[in-house]
PDB file of C-alpha atoms in Angstrom:
ATOM      1  CA  MET C   1     -24.233  25.636  -2.297  1.00  0.00           C
ATOM      2  CA  LYS C   2     -23.499  27.554   0.905  1.00  0.00           C
ATOM      3  CA  SER C   3     -21.475  25.397   2.517  1.00  0.00           C
ATOM      4  CA  VAL C   4     -19.267  25.480  -0.714  1.00  0.00           C
ATOM      5  CA  VAL C   5     -19.167  29.040  -0.553  1.00  0.00           C
ATOM      6  CA  TRP C   6     -18.264  28.914   2.976  1.00  0.00           C
ATOM      7  CA  PHE C   7     -15.361  26.360   2.444  1.00  0.00           C
ATOM      8  CA  VAL C   8     -13.748  28.369  -0.860  1.00  0.00           C
ATOM      9  CA  LEU C   9     -14.020  31.371   1.943  1.00  0.00           C
ATOM     10  CA  GLY C  10     -11.951  28.855   4.498  1.00  0.00           C
ATOM     11  CA  LEU C  11      -9.250  28.327   2.013  1.00  0.00           C
ATOM     12  CA  ALA C  12      -8.787  31.945   0.966  1.00  0.00           C
ATOM     13  CA  GLY C  13      -8.550  32.843   4.286  1.00  0.00           C
ATOM     14  CA  GLY C  14      -6.457  30.232   6.282  1.00  0.00           C
ATOM     15  CA  PHE C  15      -3.544  30.919   3.080  1.00  0.00           C
ATOM     16  CA  VAL C  16      -4.057  34.987   3.866  1.00  0.00           C
ATOM     17  CA  ALA C  17      -3.289  34.121   7.908  1.00  0.00           C
ATOM     18  CA  ALA C  18      -0.655  31.435   6.573  1.00  0.00           C
ATOM     19  CA  HIS C  19       1.254  33.653   4.567  1.00  0.00           C
ATOM     20  CA  LEU C  20       1.102  36.782   7.050  1.00  0.00           C
ATOM     21  CA  VAL C  21       2.325  34.468  10.089  1.00  0.00           C
ATOM     22  CA  ASN C  22       4.891  33.723   7.705  1.00  0.00           C
ATOM     23  CA  LYS C  23       6.217  37.007   7.185  1.00  0.00           C
ATOM     24  CA  ASP C  24       7.115  37.224  11.038  1.00  0.00           C
ATOM     25  CA  PRO C  25      10.720  35.827  11.317  1.00  0.00           C
ATOM     26  CA  ARG C  26       8.843  33.491  14.910  1.00  0.00           C
ATOM     27  CA  GLY C  27       5.574  32.519  12.680  1.00  0.00           C
ATOM     28  CA  HIS C  28       7.746  31.797   9.852  1.00  0.00           C
ATOM     29  CA  GLU C  29       9.720  29.402  12.684  1.00  0.00           C
ATOM     30  CA  VAL C  30       6.140  27.712  14.209  1.00  0.00           C
ATOM     31  CA  LEU C  31       5.242  26.808  10.480  1.00  0.00           C
ATOM     32  CA  ALA C  32       8.459  25.344   9.423  1.00  0.00           C
ATOM     33  CA  GLU C  33       7.970  23.017  12.855  1.00  0.00           C
ATOM     34  CA  VAL C  34       4.839  22.227  11.642  1.00  0.00           C
ATOM     35  CA  ASP C  35       6.006  21.405   8.165  1.00  0.00           C
ATOM     36  CA  ALA C  36       8.815  19.460   9.283  1.00  0.00           C
ATOM     37  CA  ARG C  37       6.333  17.597  11.850  1.00  0.00           C
ATOM     38  CA  ILE C  38       4.022  16.653   8.240  1.00  0.00           C
ATOM     39  CA  THR C  39       7.124  15.345   6.455  1.00  0.00           C
ATOM     40  CA  GLU C  40       8.062  13.063   9.634  1.00  0.00           C
ATOM     41  CA  PHE C  41       4.459  11.976   9.606  1.00  0.00           C
ATOM     42  CA  THR C  42       4.072  11.494   6.030  1.00  0.00           C
ATOM     43  CA  ASP C  43       7.584   9.399   5.792  1.00  0.00           C
ATOM     44  CA  ARG C  44       6.343   7.477   8.773  1.00  0.00           C
ATOM     45  CA  ILE C  45       3.665   6.403   6.853  1.00  0.00           C
ATOM     46  CA  GLY C  46       5.513   5.760   3.696  1.00  0.00           C
ATOM     47  CA  GLU C  47       7.787   3.828   5.432  1.00  0.00           C
ATOM     48  CA  ALA C  48       4.887   1.575   7.507  1.00  0.00           C
ATOM     49  CA  TYR C  49       3.047   1.211   4.077  1.00  0.00           C
ATOM     50  CA  ARG C  50       5.728  -0.564   2.202  1.00  0.00           C
ATOM     51  CA  ALA C  51       6.864  -2.605   5.043  1.00  0.00           C
ATOM     52  CA  GLN C  52       3.292  -4.087   5.143  1.00  0.00           C
ATOM     53  CA  GLU C  53       3.724  -4.324   1.442  1.00  0.00           C
ATOM     54  CA  ALA C  54       6.222  -6.015   1.951  1.00  0.00           C
ATOM     55  CA  LYS C  55       5.122  -8.285   3.961  1.00  0.00           C
ATOM     56  CA  ILE C  56       2.134  -9.270   2.211  1.00  0.00           C
ATOM     57  CA  ASP C  57       4.621  -9.800  -1.227  1.00  0.00           C
ATOM     58  CA  GLY C  58       6.165 -11.981   0.953  1.00  0.00           C
ATOM     59  CA  ILE C  59       2.946 -14.403   1.895  1.00  0.00           C
ATOM     60  CA  ALA C  60       1.636 -14.228  -1.798  1.00  0.00           C
ATOM     61  CA  ALA C  61       5.019 -15.283  -2.822  1.00  0.00           C
ATOM     62  CA  ASP C  62       4.859 -18.286  -0.262  1.00  0.00           C
ATOM     63  CA  VAL C  63       1.548 -19.214  -1.431  1.00  0.00           C
ATOM     64  CA  LYS C  64       2.092 -18.747  -5.056  1.00  0.00           C
ATOM     65  CA  ASP C  65       5.179 -21.167  -3.918  1.00  0.00           C
ATOM     66  CA  ALA C  66       2.731 -23.686  -2.250  1.00  0.00           C
ATOM     67  CA  ALA C  67       0.105 -24.162  -5.005  1.00  0.00           C
ATOM     68  CA  ALA C  68       2.905 -24.558  -7.306  1.00  0.00           C
ATOM     69  CA  GLY C  69       3.809 -27.195  -5.560  1.00  0.00           C
ATOM     70  CA  ALA C  70       0.475 -28.799  -4.884  1.00  0.00           C
ATOM     71  CA  PHE C  71      -0.380 -28.093  -8.779  1.00  0.00           C
ATOM     72  CA  ASP C  72       2.951 -30.434  -9.302  1.00  0.00           C
ATOM     73  CA  ALA C  73       1.588 -33.010  -7.507  1.00  0.00           C
ATOM     74  CA  ALA C  74      -1.309 -33.283  -8.447  1.00  0.00           C
ATOM     75  CA  LYS C  75      -0.107 -33.152 -12.115  1.00  0.00           C
ATOM     76  CA  ASP C  76       1.841 -36.387 -10.573  1.00  0.00           C
ATOM     77  CA  ALA C  77      -0.715 -38.589  -9.084  1.00  0.00           C
ATOM     78  CA  ALA C  78      -2.433 -37.928 -12.320  1.00  0.00           C
ATOM     79  CA  ALA C  79       0.381 -39.152 -14.453  1.00  0.00           C
ATOM     80  CA  ASP C  80       0.540 -41.983 -11.975  1.00  0.00           C
ATOM     81  CA  ALA C  81      -3.148 -42.861 -12.200  1.00  0.00           C
ATOM     82  CA  VAL C  82      -3.400 -42.775 -16.102  1.00  0.00           C
ATOM     83  CA  GLU C  83       0.070 -44.802 -16.250  1.00  0.00           C
ATOM     84  CA  ALA C  84      -2.202 -47.589 -14.100  1.00  0.00           C
ATOM     85  CA  ALA C  85      -4.461 -47.661 -15.838  1.00  0.00           C
ATOM     86  CA  ARG C  86      -3.304 -48.161 -19.032  1.00  0.00           C
ATOM     87  CA  ASP C  87      -1.016 -50.986 -17.425  1.00  0.00           C
ATOM     88  CA  THR C  88      -4.314 -52.301 -16.257  1.00  0.00           C
ATOM     89  CA  ALA C  89      -6.132 -52.312 -19.589  1.00  0.00           C
ATOM     90  CA  ALA C  90      -3.031 -53.995 -21.506  1.00  0.00           C
ATOM     91  CA  LYS C  91      -3.515 -56.698 -18.968  1.00  0.00           C
ATOM     92  CA  LEU C  92      -6.946 -57.445 -19.255  1.00  0.00           C
ATOM     93  CA  ALA C  93      -6.334 -57.237 -23.186  1.00  0.00           C
ATOM     94  CA  ASP C  94      -3.796 -59.931 -23.109  1.00  0.00           C
TER      95      ASP C  94
END
């Protein structure tokens, strides 16, 4: 419980300190620069995430296409086997 109280006090102290620093023009510049760097960082992380997501989507689409091709080939092979079995059964019946 003590750590929660210290955490809340630290947050409140940080907000007060940021407010006081923001009142000074130099402090305002520093906070604006920090904000710009944070924004740049989050933009880069977002771009990297979207690039990886696109890469994974491409791989998933390739796997889906390959699976569909394998399924179609297996279906055709099964149909051919059934047809061959019917032909053999018809020949044996004659």
